[in-house]
PDB file of C-alpha atoms in Angstrom:
ATOM      1  CA  MET A   1      16.513 -34.287   3.299  1.00 57.00           C
ATOM      2  CA  ARG A   2      12.839 -34.072   4.197  1.00 65.00           C
ATOM      3  CA  ARG A   3      13.654 -31.925   7.202  1.00 68.00           C
ATOM      4  CA  LEU A   4      15.594 -29.508   5.000  1.00 67.00           C
ATOM      5  CA  LEU A   5      12.730 -29.160   2.515  1.00 66.00           C
ATOM      6  CA  ARG A   6      10.077 -28.534   5.184  1.00 68.00           C
ATOM      7  CA  PRO A   7      10.688 -24.738   5.384  1.00 74.00           C
ATOM      8  CA  LEU A   8      10.469 -24.540   1.588  1.00 71.00           C
ATOM      9  CA  TRP A   9       7.126 -26.365   1.600  1.00 70.00           C
ATOM     10  CA  VAL A  10       5.822 -24.103   4.356  1.00 72.00           C
ATOM     11  CA  LEU A  11       6.916 -21.017   2.388  1.00 74.00           C
ATOM     12  CA  LEU A  12       5.263 -22.294  -0.795  1.00 72.00           C
ATOM     13  CA  ALA A  13       2.108 -23.142   1.147  1.00 74.00           C
ATOM     14  CA  LEU A  14       2.059 -19.648   2.667  1.00 73.00           C
ATOM     15  CA  LEU A  15       2.475 -18.028  -0.762  1.00 73.00           C
ATOM     16  CA  PHE A  16      -0.277 -20.195  -2.203  1.00 73.00           C
ATOM     17  CA  LEU A  17      -2.581 -19.391   0.715  1.00 74.00           C
ATOM     18  CA  LEU A  18      -1.797 -15.678   0.342  1.00 75.00           C
ATOM     19  CA  GLU A  19      -2.948 -15.878  -3.257  1.00 73.00           C
ATOM     20  CA  ALA A  20      -6.070 -17.824  -2.221  1.00 73.00           C
ATOM     21  CA  TRP A  21      -6.740 -15.341   0.604  1.00 74.00           C
ATOM     22  CA  LEU A  22      -6.426 -12.454  -1.855  1.00 70.00           C
ATOM     23  CA  TRP A  23      -8.823 -14.232  -4.210  1.00 69.00           C
ATOM     24  CA  ASP A  24     -11.331 -14.758  -1.389  1.00 72.00           C
ATOM     25  CA  ARG A  25     -11.099 -11.134  -0.243  1.00 72.00           C
ATOM     26  CA  VAL A  26     -11.203  -9.473  -3.664  1.00 68.00           C
ATOM     27  CA  GLU A  27     -14.120 -11.471  -5.060  1.00 68.00           C
ATOM     28  CA  PRO A  28     -16.729  -9.980  -2.656  1.00 74.00           C
ATOM     29  CA  ILE A  29     -15.344  -6.500  -3.297  1.00 72.00           C
ATOM     30  CA  ILE A  30     -15.697  -7.047  -7.035  1.00 67.00           C
ATOM     31  CA  ALA A  31     -19.251  -8.274  -6.413  1.00 66.00           C
ATOM     32  CA  ARG A  32     -20.022  -5.000  -4.587  1.00 71.00           C
ATOM     33  CA  VAL A  33     -18.484  -2.963  -7.400  1.00 67.00           C
ATOM     34  CA  VAL A  34     -20.544  -4.941  -9.892  1.00 60.00           C
ATOM     35  CA  ALA A  35     -23.644  -4.079  -7.867  1.00 62.00           C
ATOM     36  CA  LEU A  36     -22.792  -0.346  -7.920  1.00 66.00           C
ATOM     37  CA  ILE A  37     -21.735   0.031 -11.547  1.00 61.00           C
ATOM     38  CA  PRO A  38     -23.842  -1.149 -14.454  1.00 65.00           C
ATOM     39  CA  LEU A  39     -21.613  -4.224 -14.613  1.00 63.00           C
ATOM     40  CA  PRO A  40     -24.484  -6.664 -13.998  1.00 71.00           C
ATOM     41  CA  ARG A  41     -25.535  -5.860 -17.541  1.00 75.00           C
ATOM     42  CA  LEU A  42     -21.976  -6.556 -18.693  1.00 75.00           C
ATOM     43  CA  LYS A  43     -21.974  -9.810 -16.741  1.00 75.00           C
ATOM     44  CA  ALA A  44     -25.332 -10.824 -18.221  1.00 80.00           C
ATOM     45  CA  TRP A  45     -24.111  -9.887 -21.704  1.00 81.00           C
ATOM     46  CA  LEU A  46     -20.870 -11.822 -21.207  1.00 80.00           C
ATOM     47  CA  ALA A  47     -22.750 -14.831 -19.805  1.00 81.00           C
ATOM     48  CA  ASP A  48     -25.058 -14.783 -22.831  1.00 85.00           C
ATOM     49  CA  ARG A  49     -22.077 -14.709 -25.212  1.00 84.00           C
ATOM     50  CA  VAL A  50     -20.228 -17.437 -23.306  1.00 84.00           C
ATOM     51  CA  GLU A  51     -23.327 -19.635 -23.418  1.00 85.00           C
ATOM     52  CA  HIS A  52     -22.982 -19.824 -27.200  1.00 86.00           C
ATOM     53  CA  LEU A  53     -19.229 -20.532 -27.174  1.00 87.00           C
ATOM     54  CA  SER A  54     -17.498 -23.859 -27.058  1.00 89.00           C
ATOM     55  CA  PRO A  55     -15.519 -24.637 -23.901  1.00 89.00           C
ATOM     56  CA  ALA A  56     -12.238 -24.097 -25.811  1.00 88.00           C
ATOM     57  CA  LEU A  57     -13.278 -20.607 -26.935  1.00 88.00           C
ATOM     58  CA  THR A  58     -14.450 -19.877 -23.402  1.00 89.00           C
ATOM     59  CA  LEU A  59     -10.889 -20.565 -22.283  1.00 88.00           C
ATOM     60  CA  ILE A  60      -9.751 -17.697 -24.522  1.00 89.00           C
ATOM     61  CA  VAL A  61     -12.306 -15.403 -22.858  1.00 86.00           C
ATOM     62  CA  PHE A  62     -10.946 -16.496 -19.484  1.00 85.00           C
ATOM     63  CA  ALA A  63      -7.352 -15.804 -20.578  1.00 87.00           C
ATOM     64  CA  VAL A  64      -7.979 -12.294 -21.983  1.00 87.00           C
ATOM     65  CA  PRO A  65      -7.647 -10.416 -18.652  1.00 84.00           C
ATOM     66  CA  VAL A  66      -4.356 -12.156 -17.915  1.00 83.00           C
ATOM     67  CA  ILE A  67      -3.034 -11.277 -21.373  1.00 88.00           C
ATOM     68  CA  ILE A  68      -4.145  -7.642 -21.037  1.00 87.00           C
ATOM     69  CA  LEU A  69      -2.557  -7.184 -17.595  1.00 87.00           C
ATOM     70  CA  PHE A  70       0.686  -9.031 -18.394  1.00 88.00           C
ATOM     71  CA  PRO A  71       2.520  -5.974 -19.834  1.00 90.00           C
ATOM     72  CA  LEU A  72       2.186  -4.263 -16.440  1.00 89.00           C
ATOM     73  CA  ASN A  73       4.764  -6.780 -15.181  1.00 88.00           C
ATOM     74  CA  PHE A  74       7.304  -5.326 -17.629  1.00 92.00           C
ATOM     75  CA  VAL A  75       6.488  -1.783 -16.536  1.00 93.00           C
ATOM     76  CA  ALA A  76       6.892  -2.793 -12.885  1.00 92.00           C
ATOM     77  CA  ALA A  77      10.203  -4.526 -13.667  1.00 92.00           C
ATOM     78  CA  TRP A  78      11.413  -1.401 -15.482  1.00 94.00           C
ATOM     79  CA  LEU A  79      10.438   0.770 -12.508  1.00 93.00           C
ATOM     80  CA  LEU A  80      12.259  -1.537 -10.104  1.00 92.00           C
ATOM     81  CA  ALA A  81      15.317  -1.708 -12.374  1.00 94.00           C
ATOM     82  CA  HIS A  82      15.473   2.099 -12.408  1.00 93.00           C
ATOM     83  CA  LYS A  83      15.218   2.241  -8.594  1.00 90.00           C
ATOM     84  CA  TYR A  84      11.605   3.419  -8.417  1.00 92.00           C
ATOM     85  CA  PHE A  85      10.930   0.884  -5.672  1.00 91.00           C
ATOM     86  CA  VAL A  86       7.749   2.429  -4.292  1.00 93.00           C
ATOM     87  CA  GLY A  87       6.220   2.883  -7.734  1.00 91.00           C
ATOM     88  CA  GLY A  88       7.250  -0.578  -8.892  1.00 91.00           C
ATOM     89  CA  THR A  89       5.972  -2.271  -5.761  1.00 91.00           C
ATOM     90  CA  THR A  90       2.726  -0.277  -5.879  1.00 92.00           C
ATOM     91  CA  LEU A  91       2.219  -1.274  -9.508  1.00 91.00           C
ATOM     92  CA  ILE A  92       2.843  -4.952  -8.698  1.00 89.00           C
ATOM     93  CA  VAL A  93       0.305  -4.872  -5.852  1.00 85.00           C
ATOM     94  CA  PHE A  94      -2.211  -2.922  -7.983  1.00 85.00           C
ATOM     95  CA  GLN A  95      -1.778  -5.328 -10.893  1.00 86.00           C
ATOM     96  CA  LYS A  96      -2.148  -8.327  -8.584  1.00 80.00           C
ATOM     97  CA  VAL A  97      -5.346  -7.070  -6.930  1.00 76.00           C
ATOM     98  CA  LEU A  98      -6.840  -5.888 -10.225  1.00 79.00           C
ATOM     99  CA  GLY A  99      -5.874  -9.134 -11.952  1.00 80.00           C
ATOM    100  CA  VAL A 100      -7.340 -11.336  -9.231  1.00 75.00           C
ATOM    101  CA  GLY A 101     -10.515  -9.244  -9.212  1.00 74.00           C
ATOM    102  CA  ILE A 102     -11.010  -9.352 -12.958  1.00 79.00           C
ATOM    103  CA  VAL A 103     -10.145 -13.042 -13.194  1.00 80.00           C
ATOM    104  CA  ALA A 104     -12.606 -13.764 -10.355  1.00 78.00           C
ATOM    105  CA  PHE A 105     -15.299 -11.848 -12.243  1.00 79.00           C
ATOM    106  CA  VAL A 106     -14.614 -13.607 -15.549  1.00 84.00           C
ATOM    107  CA  PHE A 107     -14.194 -17.021 -13.888  1.00 84.00           C
ATOM    108  CA  ASP A 108     -17.585 -16.625 -12.238  1.00 82.00           C
ATOM    109  CA  VAL A 109     -19.112 -16.189 -15.699  1.00 84.00           C
ATOM    110  CA  THR A 110     -17.084 -18.884 -17.478  1.00 88.00           C
ATOM    111  CA  ARG A 111     -16.739 -21.561 -14.735  1.00 89.00           C
ATOM    112  CA  ASP A 112     -19.471 -23.902 -15.946  1.00 89.00           C
ATOM    113  CA  LYS A 113     -18.182 -23.974 -19.539  1.00 89.00           C
ATOM    114  CA  LEU A 114     -14.562 -24.343 -18.466  1.00 90.00           C
ATOM    115  CA  LEU A 115     -15.380 -27.251 -16.159  1.00 92.00           C
ATOM    116  CA  GLN A 116     -16.815 -29.124 -19.159  1.00 92.00           C
ATOM    117  CA  MET A 117     -13.220 -29.701 -20.314  1.00 92.00           C
ATOM    118  CA  ASN A 118     -11.812 -32.733 -18.525  1.00 94.00           C
ATOM    119  CA  TRP A 119      -8.286 -31.358 -18.275  1.00 92.00           C
ATOM    120  CA  PHE A 120      -9.540 -28.047 -16.847  1.00 91.00           C
ATOM    121  CA  ARG A 121     -11.685 -29.889 -14.292  1.00 93.00           C
ATOM    122  CA  ALA A 122      -8.606 -31.929 -13.326  1.00 93.00           C
ATOM    123  CA  VAL A 123      -6.530 -28.749 -12.892  1.00 89.00           C
ATOM    124  CA  TYR A 124      -9.356 -27.104 -10.937  1.00 89.00           C
ATOM    125  CA  ASP A 125      -9.674 -30.109  -8.624  1.00 92.00           C
ATOM    126  CA  PHE A 126      -5.878 -30.215  -8.256  1.00 88.00           C
ATOM    127  CA  VAL A 127      -5.776 -26.545  -7.200  1.00 83.00           C
ATOM    128  CA  LEU A 128      -8.565 -27.103  -4.674  1.00 85.00           C
ATOM    129  CA  ASP A 129      -6.686 -30.134  -3.322  1.00 86.00           C
ATOM    130  CA  LEU A 130      -3.459 -28.112  -3.230  1.00 80.00           C
ATOM    131  CA  ARG A 131      -5.224 -25.428  -1.233  1.00 79.00           C
ATOM    132  CA  ALA A 132      -6.449 -28.005   1.288  1.00 83.00           C
ATOM    133  CA  ARG A 133      -2.936 -29.441   1.590  1.00 81.00           C
ATOM    134  CA  ALA A 134      -1.436 -25.962   2.012  1.00 78.00           C
ATOM    135  CA  LEU A 135      -3.897 -25.287   4.816  1.00 78.00           C
ATOM    136  CA  ALA A 136      -2.888 -28.586   6.424  1.00 81.00           C
ATOM    137  CA  ILE A 137       0.814 -27.689   6.175  1.00 78.00           C
ATOM    138  CA  VAL A 138       0.308 -24.248   7.693  1.00 77.00           C
ATOM    139  CA  ALA A 139      -2.227 -25.293  10.369  1.00 80.00           C
ATOM    140  CA  PRO A 140       0.349 -26.442  12.975  1.00 82.00           C
ATOM    141  CA  LEU A 141       2.336 -23.243  12.464  1.00 77.00           C
ATOM    142  CA  LYS A 142      -0.823 -21.176  12.833  1.00 78.00           C
ATOM    143  CA  ILE A 143      -1.730 -22.993  16.056  1.00 84.00           C
ATOM    144  CA  GLN A 144       1.771 -22.393  17.444  1.00 83.00           C
ATOM    145  CA  ILE A 145       1.585 -18.678  16.624  1.00 79.00           C
ATOM    146  CA  LEU A 146      -1.871 -18.336  18.207  1.00 79.00           C
ATOM    147  CA  HIS A 147      -0.652 -20.220  21.284  1.00 84.00           C
ATOM    148  CA  TRP A 148       2.409 -17.947  21.528  1.00 83.00           C
ATOM    149  CA  VAL A 149       0.245 -14.821  21.209  1.00 78.00           C
ATOM    150  CA  SER A 150      -2.163 -16.014  23.912  1.00 80.00           C
ATOM    151  CA  ARG A 151       0.762 -16.845  26.237  1.00 79.00           C
ATOM    152  CA  PHE A 152       2.249 -13.414  25.580  1.00 76.00           C
ATOM    153  CA  ARG A 153      -1.065 -11.715  26.362  1.00 72.00           C
ATOM    154  CA  ARG A 154      -1.432 -13.613  29.648  1.00 72.00           C
ATOM    155  CA  ARG A 155       2.116 -12.821  30.764  1.00 71.00           C
ATOM    156  CA  ALA A 156       2.160  -9.204  29.687  1.00 67.00           C
ATOM    157  CA  SER A 157       1.038  -6.775  32.312  1.00 67.00           C
ATOM    158  CA  PRO A 158      -1.649  -4.249  31.357  1.00 69.00           C
ATOM    159  CA  GLY A 159       0.897  -1.473  31.825  1.00 72.00           C
ATOM    160  CA  PHE A 160       3.317  -3.160  29.432  1.00 71.00           C
ATOM    161  CA  VAL A 161       0.628  -3.460  26.765  1.00 70.00           C
ATOM    162  CA  ARG A 162      -0.323   0.220  27.166  1.00 76.00           C
ATOM    163  CA  ARG A 163       3.329   1.291  26.887  1.00 77.00           C
ATOM    164  CA  LEU A 164       3.773  -0.901  23.820  1.00 75.00           C
ATOM    165  CA  ARG A 165       0.684   0.611  22.160  1.00 79.00           C
ATOM    166  CA  ARG A 166       1.921   4.145  22.941  1.00 82.00           C
ATOM    167  CA  ARG A 167       5.317   3.377  21.421  1.00 81.00           C
ATOM    168  CA  ILE A 168       3.730   1.941  18.311  1.00 81.00           C
ATOM    169  CA  GLN A 169       1.428   4.966  17.939  1.00 83.00           C
ATOM    170  CA  ALA A 170       4.337   7.361  18.555  1.00 84.00           C
ATOM    171  CA  SER A 171       6.404   5.672  15.862  1.00 76.00           C
ATOM    172  CA  ARG A 172       3.632   6.202  13.316  1.00 68.00           C
TER     173      ARG A 172
END
């Protein structure tokens, strides 16, 4: 039974790590946008307001972006149901990136207050532990893929690689 569930665990770990990777990549971009737009003032204003809130009310502030972006899921589902696959998929990706970016921004402001709640700290620690476990599950697969790629590069002749690159460029 364990052997049958292994691919499912690897898939779940990959999905979780994709979400974590997106979080890690979007957060610095949001930080750059914050530096360009007068959002530091918004962040300072929000931090000042959060400072005076209880941890429970801070949770509401943290949940607002998720609540605001949730209706986009229905729009994307409608687009997909009406066979607008490119538009629906684009909206899902846009909503995901925007949602992760906004949540990263708001979480940065509200983290300290949220971590004052024991249950939130437990969930936060659980997610960090889950991320470490997902990395451990995927690590052997990643090593195998890197080993396969290096073996392929050693075996492939320079001419083969050039022809492959030309074919890829021609197909674009």
